[in-house]
CSV table of C-alpha atoms and ligand atoms in Angstrom, one decimal:
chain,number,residue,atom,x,y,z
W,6,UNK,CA,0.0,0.0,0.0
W,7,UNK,CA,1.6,3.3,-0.7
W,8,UNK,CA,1.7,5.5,2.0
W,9,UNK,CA,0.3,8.9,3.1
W,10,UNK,CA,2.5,11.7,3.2
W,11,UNK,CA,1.6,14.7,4.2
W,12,UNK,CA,2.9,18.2,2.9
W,13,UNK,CA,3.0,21.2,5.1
W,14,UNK,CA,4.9,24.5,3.9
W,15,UNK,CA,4.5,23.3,0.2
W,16,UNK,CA,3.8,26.8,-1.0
W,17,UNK,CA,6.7,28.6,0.2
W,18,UNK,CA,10.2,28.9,-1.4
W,19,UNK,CA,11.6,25.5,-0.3
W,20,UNK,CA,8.7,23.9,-0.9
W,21,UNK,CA,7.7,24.9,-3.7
W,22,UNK,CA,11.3,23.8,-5.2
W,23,UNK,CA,10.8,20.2,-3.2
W,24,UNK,CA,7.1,19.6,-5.5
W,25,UNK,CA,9.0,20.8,-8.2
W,26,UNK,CA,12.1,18.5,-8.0
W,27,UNK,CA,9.3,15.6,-6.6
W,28,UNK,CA,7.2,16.5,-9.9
W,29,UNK,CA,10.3,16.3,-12.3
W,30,UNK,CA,11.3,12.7,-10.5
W,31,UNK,CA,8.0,11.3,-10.5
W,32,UNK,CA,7.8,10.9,-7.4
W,33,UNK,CA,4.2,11.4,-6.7
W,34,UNK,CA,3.2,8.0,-8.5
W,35,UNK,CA,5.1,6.2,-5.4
W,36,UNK,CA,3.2,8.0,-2.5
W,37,UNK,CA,-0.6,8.9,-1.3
W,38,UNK,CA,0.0,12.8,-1.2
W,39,UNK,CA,-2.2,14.7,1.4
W,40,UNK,CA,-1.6,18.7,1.2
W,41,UNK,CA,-2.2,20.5,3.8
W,42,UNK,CA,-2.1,24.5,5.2
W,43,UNK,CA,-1.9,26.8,7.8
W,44,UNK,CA,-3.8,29.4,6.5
W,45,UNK,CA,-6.3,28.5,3.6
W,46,UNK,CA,-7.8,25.4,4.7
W,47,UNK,CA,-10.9,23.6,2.5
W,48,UNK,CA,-9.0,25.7,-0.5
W,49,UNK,CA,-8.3,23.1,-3.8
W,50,UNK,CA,-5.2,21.4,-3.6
W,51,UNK,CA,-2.3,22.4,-5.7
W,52,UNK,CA,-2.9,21.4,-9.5
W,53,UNK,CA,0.0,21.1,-12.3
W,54,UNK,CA,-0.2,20.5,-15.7
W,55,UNK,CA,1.2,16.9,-15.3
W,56,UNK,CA,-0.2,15.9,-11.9
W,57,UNK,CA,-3.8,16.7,-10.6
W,58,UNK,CA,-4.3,16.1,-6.6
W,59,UNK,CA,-8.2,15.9,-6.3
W,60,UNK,CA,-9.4,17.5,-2.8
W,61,UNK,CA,-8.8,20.1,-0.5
W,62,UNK,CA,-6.5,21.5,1.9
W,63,UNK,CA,-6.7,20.1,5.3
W,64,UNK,CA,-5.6,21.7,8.6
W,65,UNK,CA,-2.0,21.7,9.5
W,66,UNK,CA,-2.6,22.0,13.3
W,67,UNK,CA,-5.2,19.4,13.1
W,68,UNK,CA,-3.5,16.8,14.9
W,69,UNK,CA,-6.3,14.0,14.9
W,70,UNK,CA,-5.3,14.7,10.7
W,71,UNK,CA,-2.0,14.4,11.1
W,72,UNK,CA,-2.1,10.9,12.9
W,73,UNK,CA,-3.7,9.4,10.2
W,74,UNK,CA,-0.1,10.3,8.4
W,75,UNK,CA,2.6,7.6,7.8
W,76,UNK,CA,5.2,10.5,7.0
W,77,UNK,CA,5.0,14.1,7.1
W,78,UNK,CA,7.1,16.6,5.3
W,79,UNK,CA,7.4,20.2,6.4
W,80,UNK,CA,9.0,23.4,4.9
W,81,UNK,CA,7.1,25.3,6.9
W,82,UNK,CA,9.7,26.7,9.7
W,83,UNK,CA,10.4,26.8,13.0
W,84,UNK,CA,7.6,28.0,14.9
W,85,UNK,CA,5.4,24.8,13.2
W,86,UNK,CA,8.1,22.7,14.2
W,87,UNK,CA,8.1,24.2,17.9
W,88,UNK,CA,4.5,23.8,18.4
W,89,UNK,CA,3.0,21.1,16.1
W,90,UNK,CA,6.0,18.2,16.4
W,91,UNK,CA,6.2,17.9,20.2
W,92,UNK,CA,2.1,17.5,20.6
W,93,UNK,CA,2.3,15.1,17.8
W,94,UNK,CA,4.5,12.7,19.5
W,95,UNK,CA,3.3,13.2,22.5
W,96,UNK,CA,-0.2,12.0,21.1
W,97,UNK,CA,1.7,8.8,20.3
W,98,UNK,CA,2.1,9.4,16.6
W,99,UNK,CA,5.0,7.2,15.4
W,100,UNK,CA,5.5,8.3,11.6
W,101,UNK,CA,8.3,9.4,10.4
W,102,UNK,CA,8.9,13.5,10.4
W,103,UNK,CA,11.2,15.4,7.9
W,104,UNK,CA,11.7,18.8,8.2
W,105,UNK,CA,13.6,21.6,6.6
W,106,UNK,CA,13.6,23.9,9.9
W,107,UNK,CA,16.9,23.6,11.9
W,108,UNK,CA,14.9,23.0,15.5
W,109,UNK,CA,15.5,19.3,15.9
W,110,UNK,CA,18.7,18.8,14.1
W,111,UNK,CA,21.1,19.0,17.0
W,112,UNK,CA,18.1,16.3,18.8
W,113,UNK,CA,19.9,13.0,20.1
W,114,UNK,CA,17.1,11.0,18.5
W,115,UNK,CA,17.3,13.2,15.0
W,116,UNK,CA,19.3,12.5,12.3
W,117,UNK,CA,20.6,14.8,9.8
W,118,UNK,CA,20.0,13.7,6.2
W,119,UNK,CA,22.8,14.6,3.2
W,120,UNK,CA,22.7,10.8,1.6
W,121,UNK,CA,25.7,11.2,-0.6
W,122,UNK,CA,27.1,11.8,2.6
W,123,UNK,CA,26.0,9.6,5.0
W,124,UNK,CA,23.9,7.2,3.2
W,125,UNK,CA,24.7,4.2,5.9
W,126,UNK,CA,23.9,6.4,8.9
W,127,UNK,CA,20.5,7.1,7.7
W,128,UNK,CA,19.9,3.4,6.9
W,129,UNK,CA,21.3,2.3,10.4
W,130,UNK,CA,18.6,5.3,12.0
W,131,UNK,CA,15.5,3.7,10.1
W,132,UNK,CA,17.0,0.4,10.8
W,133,UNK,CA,17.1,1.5,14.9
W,134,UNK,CA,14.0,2.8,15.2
W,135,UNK,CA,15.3,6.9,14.0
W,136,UNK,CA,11.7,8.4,13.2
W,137,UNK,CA,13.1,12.5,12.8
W,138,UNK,CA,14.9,13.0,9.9
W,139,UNK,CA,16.2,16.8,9.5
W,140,UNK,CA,17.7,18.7,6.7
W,141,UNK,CA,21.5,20.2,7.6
W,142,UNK,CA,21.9,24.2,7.3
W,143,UNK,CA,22.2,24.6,3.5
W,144,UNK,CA,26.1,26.2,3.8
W,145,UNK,CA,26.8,22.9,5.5
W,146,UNK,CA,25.3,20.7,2.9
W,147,UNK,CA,27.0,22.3,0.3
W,148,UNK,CA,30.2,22.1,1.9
W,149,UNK,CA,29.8,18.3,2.3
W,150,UNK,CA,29.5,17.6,-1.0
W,151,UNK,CA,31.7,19.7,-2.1
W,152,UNK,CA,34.6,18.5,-0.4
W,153,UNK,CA,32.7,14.4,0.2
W,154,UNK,CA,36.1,13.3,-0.6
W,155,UNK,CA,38.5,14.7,1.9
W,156,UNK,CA,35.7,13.8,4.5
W,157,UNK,CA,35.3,10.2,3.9
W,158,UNK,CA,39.1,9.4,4.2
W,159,UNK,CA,39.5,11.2,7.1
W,160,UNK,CA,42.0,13.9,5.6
W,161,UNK,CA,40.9,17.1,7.2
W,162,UNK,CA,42.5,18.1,10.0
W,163,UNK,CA,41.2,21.4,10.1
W,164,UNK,CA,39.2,23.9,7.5
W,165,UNK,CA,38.8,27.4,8.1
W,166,UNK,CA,35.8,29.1,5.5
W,167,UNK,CA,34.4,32.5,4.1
W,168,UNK,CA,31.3,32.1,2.8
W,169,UNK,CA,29.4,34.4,0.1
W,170,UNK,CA,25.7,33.7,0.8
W,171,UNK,CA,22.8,34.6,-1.4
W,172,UNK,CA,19.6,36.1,-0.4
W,173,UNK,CA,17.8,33.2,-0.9
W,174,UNK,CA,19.1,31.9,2.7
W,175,UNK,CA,17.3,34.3,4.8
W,176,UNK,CA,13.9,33.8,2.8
W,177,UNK,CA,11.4,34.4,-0.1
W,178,UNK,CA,11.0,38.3,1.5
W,179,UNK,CA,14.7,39.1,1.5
W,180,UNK,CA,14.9,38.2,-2.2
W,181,UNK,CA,12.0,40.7,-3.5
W,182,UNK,CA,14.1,42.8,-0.7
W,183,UNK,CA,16.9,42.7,-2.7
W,184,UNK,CA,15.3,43.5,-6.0
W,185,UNK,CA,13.8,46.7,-4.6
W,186,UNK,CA,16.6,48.1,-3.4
W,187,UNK,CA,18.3,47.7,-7.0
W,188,UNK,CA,15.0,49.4,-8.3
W,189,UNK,CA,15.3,52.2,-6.0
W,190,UNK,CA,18.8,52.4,-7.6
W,191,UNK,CA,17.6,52.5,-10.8
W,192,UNK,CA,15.3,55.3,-10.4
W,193,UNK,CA,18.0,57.3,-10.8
W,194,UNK,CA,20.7,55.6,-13.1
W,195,UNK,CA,17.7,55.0,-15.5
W,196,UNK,CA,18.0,58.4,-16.0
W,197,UNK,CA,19.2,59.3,-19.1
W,198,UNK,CA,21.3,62.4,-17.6
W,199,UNK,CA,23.2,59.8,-15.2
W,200,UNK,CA,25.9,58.1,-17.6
W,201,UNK,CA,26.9,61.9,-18.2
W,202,UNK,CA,28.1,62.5,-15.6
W,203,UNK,CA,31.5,61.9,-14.0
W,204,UNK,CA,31.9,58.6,-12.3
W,205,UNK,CA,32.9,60.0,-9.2
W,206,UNK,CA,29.9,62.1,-9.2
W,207,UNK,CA,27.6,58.8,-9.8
W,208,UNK,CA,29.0,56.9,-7.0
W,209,UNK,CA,28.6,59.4,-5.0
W,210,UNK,CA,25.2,60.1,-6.1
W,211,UNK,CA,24.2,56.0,-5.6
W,212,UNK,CA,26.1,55.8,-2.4
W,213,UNK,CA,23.9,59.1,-0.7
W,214,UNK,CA,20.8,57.5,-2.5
W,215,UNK,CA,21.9,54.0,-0.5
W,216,UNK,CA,22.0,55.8,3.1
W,217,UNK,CA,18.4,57.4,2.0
W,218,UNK,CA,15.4,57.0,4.9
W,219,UNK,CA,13.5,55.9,2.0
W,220,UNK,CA,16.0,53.3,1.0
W,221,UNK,CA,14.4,49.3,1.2
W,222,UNK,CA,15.7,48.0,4.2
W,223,UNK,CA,13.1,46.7,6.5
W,224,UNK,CA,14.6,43.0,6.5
W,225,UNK,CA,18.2,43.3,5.9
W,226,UNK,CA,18.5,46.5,7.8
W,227,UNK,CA,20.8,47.9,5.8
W,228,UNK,CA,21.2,47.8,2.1
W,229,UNK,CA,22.8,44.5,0.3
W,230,UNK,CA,23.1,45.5,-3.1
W,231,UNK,CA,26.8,47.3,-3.2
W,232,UNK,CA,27.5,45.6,0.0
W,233,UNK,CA,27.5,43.1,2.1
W,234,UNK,CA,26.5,41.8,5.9
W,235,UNK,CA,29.5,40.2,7.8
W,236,UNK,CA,27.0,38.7,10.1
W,237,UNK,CA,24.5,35.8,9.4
W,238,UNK,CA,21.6,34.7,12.1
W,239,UNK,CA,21.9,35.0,15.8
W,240,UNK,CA,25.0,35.3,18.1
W,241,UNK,CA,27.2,32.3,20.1
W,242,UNK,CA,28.2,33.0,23.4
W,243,UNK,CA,31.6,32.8,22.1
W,244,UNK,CA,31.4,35.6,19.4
W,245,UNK,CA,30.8,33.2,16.2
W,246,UNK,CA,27.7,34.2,14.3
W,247,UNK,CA,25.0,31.2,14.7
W,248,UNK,CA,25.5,30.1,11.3
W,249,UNK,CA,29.4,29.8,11.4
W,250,UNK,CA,28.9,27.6,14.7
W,251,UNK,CA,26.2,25.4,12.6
W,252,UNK,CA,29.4,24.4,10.8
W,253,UNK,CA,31.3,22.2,12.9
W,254,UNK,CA,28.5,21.2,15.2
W,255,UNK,CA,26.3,19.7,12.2
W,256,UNK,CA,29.3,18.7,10.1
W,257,UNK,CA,30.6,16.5,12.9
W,258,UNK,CA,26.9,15.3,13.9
W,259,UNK,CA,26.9,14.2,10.2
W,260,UNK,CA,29.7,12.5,10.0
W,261,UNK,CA,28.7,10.9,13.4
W,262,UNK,CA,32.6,11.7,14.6
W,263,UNK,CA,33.6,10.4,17.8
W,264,UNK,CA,34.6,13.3,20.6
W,265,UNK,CA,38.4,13.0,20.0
W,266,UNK,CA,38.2,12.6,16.0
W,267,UNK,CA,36.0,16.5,15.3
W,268,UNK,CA,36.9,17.9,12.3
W,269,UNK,CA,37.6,21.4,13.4
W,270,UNK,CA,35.9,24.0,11.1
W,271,UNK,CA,35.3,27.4,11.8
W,272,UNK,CA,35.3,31.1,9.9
W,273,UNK,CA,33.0,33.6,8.7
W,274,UNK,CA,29.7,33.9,7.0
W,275,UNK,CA,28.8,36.5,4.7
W,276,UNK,CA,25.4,37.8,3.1
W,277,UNK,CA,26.3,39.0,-0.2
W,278,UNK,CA,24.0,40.3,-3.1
W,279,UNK,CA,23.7,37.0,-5.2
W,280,UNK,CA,20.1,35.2,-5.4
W,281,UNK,CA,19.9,31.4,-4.8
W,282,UNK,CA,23.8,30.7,-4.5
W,283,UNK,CA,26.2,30.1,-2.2
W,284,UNK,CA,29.8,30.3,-2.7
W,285,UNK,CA,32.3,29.2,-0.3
W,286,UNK,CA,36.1,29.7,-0.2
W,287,UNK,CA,38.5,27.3,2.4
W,288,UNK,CA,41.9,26.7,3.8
W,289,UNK,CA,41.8,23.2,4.3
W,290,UNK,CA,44.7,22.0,6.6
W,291,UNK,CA,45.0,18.4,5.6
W,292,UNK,CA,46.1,15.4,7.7
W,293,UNK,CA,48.6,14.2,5.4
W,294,UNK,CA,50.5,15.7,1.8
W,295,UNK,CA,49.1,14.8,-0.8
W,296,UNK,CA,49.2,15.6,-4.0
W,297,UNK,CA,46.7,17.9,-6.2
W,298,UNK,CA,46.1,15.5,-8.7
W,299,UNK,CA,45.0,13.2,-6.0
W,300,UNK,CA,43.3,15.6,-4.3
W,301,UNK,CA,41.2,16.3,-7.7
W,302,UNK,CA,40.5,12.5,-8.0
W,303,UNK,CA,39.4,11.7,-4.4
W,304,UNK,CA,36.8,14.8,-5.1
W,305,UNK,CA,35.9,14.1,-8.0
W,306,UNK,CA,35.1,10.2,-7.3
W,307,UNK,CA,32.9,11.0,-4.1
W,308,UNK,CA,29.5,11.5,-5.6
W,309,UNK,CA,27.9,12.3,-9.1
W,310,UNK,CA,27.2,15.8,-8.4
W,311,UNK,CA,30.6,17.1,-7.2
W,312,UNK,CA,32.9,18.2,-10.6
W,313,UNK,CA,36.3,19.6,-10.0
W,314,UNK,CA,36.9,23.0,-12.3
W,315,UNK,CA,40.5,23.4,-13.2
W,316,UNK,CA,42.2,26.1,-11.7
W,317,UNK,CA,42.3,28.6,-14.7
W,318,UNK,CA,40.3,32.1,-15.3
W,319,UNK,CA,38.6,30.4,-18.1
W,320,UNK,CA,37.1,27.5,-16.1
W,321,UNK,CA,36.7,29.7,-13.5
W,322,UNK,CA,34.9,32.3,-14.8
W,323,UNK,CA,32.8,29.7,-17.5
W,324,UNK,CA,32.2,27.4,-14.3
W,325,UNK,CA,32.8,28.7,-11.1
W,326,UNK,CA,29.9,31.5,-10.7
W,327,UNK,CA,26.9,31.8,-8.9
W,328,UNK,CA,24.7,32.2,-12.0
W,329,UNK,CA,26.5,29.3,-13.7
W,330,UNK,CA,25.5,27.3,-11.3
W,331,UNK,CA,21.9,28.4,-10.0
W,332,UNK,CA,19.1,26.7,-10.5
W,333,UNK,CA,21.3,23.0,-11.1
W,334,UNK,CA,22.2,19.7,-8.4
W,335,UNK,CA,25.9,21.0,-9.9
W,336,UNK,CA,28.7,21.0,-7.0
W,337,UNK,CA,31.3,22.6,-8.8
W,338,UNK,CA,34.7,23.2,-6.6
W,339,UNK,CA,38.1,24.8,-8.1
W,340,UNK,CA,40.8,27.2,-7.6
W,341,UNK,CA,42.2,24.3,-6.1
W,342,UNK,CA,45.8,24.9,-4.9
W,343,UNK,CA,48.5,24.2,-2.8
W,344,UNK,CA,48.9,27.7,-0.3
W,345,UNK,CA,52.2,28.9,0.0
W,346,UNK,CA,52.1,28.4,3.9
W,347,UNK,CA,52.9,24.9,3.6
W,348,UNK,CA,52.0,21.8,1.1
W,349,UNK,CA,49.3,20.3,3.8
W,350,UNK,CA,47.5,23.3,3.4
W,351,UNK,CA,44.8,23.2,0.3
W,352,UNK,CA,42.8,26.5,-0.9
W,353,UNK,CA,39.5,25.7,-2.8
W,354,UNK,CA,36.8,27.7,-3.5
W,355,UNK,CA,32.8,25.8,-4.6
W,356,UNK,CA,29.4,27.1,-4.9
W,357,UNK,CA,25.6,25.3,-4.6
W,358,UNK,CA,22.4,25.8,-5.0
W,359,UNK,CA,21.3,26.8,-1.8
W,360,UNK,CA,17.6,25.8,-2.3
W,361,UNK,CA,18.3,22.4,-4.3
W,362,UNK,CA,21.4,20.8,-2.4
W,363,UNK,CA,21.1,23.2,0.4
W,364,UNK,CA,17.7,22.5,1.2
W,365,UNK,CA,14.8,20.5,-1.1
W,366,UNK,CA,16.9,17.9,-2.3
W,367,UNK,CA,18.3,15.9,1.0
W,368,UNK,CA,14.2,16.1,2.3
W,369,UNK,CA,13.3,14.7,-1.4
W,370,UNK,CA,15.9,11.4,-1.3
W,371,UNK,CA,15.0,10.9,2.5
W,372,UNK,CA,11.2,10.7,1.7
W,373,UNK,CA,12.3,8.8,-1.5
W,374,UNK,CA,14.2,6.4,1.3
W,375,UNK,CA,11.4,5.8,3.3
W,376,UNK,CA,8.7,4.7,0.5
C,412,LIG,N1,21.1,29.8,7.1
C,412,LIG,C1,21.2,29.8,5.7
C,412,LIG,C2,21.3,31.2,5.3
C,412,LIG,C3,20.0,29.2,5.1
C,412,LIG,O1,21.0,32.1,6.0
C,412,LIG,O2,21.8,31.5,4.2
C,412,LIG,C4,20.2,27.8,4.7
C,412,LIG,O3,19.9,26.8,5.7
């Protein structure tokens, strides 16, 4: 009998790129889909040309609903999570959860799910009894793949990262965000007296019009387009940003290291003006020289998505860019080098999709696992 999964969240950003990957892999033909919402309930479900769900929306905090569920699926964020999944449980509902919110990741009895990563650990979880399955935060995803490789032989001592994060990551509103600040630009360098000017006269024009009261900034705060923001969710205790500590502590809970084997990661994260993308640049201290060729090959062999660019502006440029990338499961990772400081120290640089790999497609495969 195929079994009843239910969709929560399906409408927002995420989820509407997890019913579009689900769509293109068929994977609706495999499950009973029930759709559900937290806001237009007894609405039709969602229709596309290919697939038609017949019904309508149920609740999302109907809990009675929900326990008729074998597996739910949920994009729709933390405060859901926080107040739908603990009543659930406690109600004695023993189906299996997957959600892309980061609340229950760091959960003993959770498991965080990146199967090209750590494909035995999820089936050792469903095989124990492991009902939460998790998403990782999508920098740490992307990472994982990226450098699959180094982490499954155990080469990384150490890696130290600056990230360049795209809009996408802090949600659907910071996107349009984004976009109207670079229209609020343009009302004045779509005027055709601007380019007459002397450049030092536009930028400084562009830069007043950027500290403006008028200028869109409710959500970042300050203005991302012609900058960017050093500083990515909440603070740590210790002074790292929440999303530079989200690093090591999910890397390692992926990996399922042992106390005195943690890969030590650390470094900072950065908002910067591109849309769905994030790019990542390391200093990789590894455990033993090696050389680059085998570096590229150990990469390159770890999963199907990963492809090493050669170090070159050509390759770079054609390959290694946010919009060459956006929108595809492609892990590109180049400017691989050897760092002056020392021949166990590797530079790279890679880039992901942060909604794909970084968020819809590790829930996809784990629902695609358990039916
Ligand atoms: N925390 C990420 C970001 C989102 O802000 O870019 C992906 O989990």
């Amino acid at each position: 009998m195929k079994k009843k999964v239910g969709f929560i969240g399906w409408r927002g950003m995420v989820g509407s790129v997890l019913l579009k990957r689900m769509l293109e892999e068929k994977d609706f033909l495999h499950i009973k889909s029930i759709f559900f919402s937290t806001s237009q309930i007894g609405e039709k479900n969602p229709k596309f040309s290919n697939f038609l769900f017949p019904g309508f929306l149920k609740d999302a905090y109907n809990i009675e609903e929900l326990k008729k569920l074998d597996i739910i699926i949920t994009c729709q964020g933390s405060l859901y999570t926080q107040k739908v999944f603990p009543i659930l449980r406690s109600s004695g509902w023993s189906g299996y959860w997957i959600d892309a919110a980061s609340d229950l990741r760091m959960n003993k009895d959770a498991l965080i799910v990146l199967d090209p990563i750590n494909h035995m650990h999820i089936k050792n979880a469903i095989y124990n009894g492991i009902k939460t399955f998790v998403g990782g935060n999508c920098t740490v995803s992307l990472m994982m793949l990226a450098l699959g490789g180094l982490f499954r032989q155990n080469l990384i001592k150490w890696v130290s990262f600056s990230t360049y994060q795209a809009a996408s990551g802090a949600g659907s509103k910071y996107i349009k965000e984004l976009l109207e600040q670079i229209n609020f630009l343009n009302q004045y360098l779509s005027k055709k007296s601007t380019f007459s000017q002397s450049i030092l006269k536009i930028e400084k024009n562009i830069t007043s019009i950027t500290k403006n009261f008028d200028f869109p900034k409710k959500n970042f705060l300050i203005p991302l387009i012609l900058n960017l923001i050093p500083w990515i969710d909440s603070s740590m205790p210790n002074g790292q940003s929440k999303e530079e500590w989200k690093m090591e502590s999910e890397t390692n809970k992926i990996l399922s290291t042992e106390n005195n084997n943690r890969v030590l990661i650390d470094g900072t994260c950065v908002r910067v003006s591109s849309l769905r993308c994030h790019s990542q640049s390391f200093v990789i201290k590894l455990k033993k020289d090696i050389s680059l060729h085998k570096i590229e090959e150990i990469l390159s062999n770890d999963n199907k998505w990963v492809k090493v660019i050669s170090n070159d502006k050509e390759s770079t440029l054609k390959e290694l860019t946010p919009l060459s990338v956006t929108g595809t499961l492609n892990i590109p990772i180049g400017r691989l080098r050897k760092l002056n400081i020392g021949s166990k120290y590797l530079s790279a640089f890679t880039i992901g999709d942060q909604l794909l790999w970084g968020a819809a497609e590790p829930l996809r495969r784990m629902l695609k696992f358990l039916v």
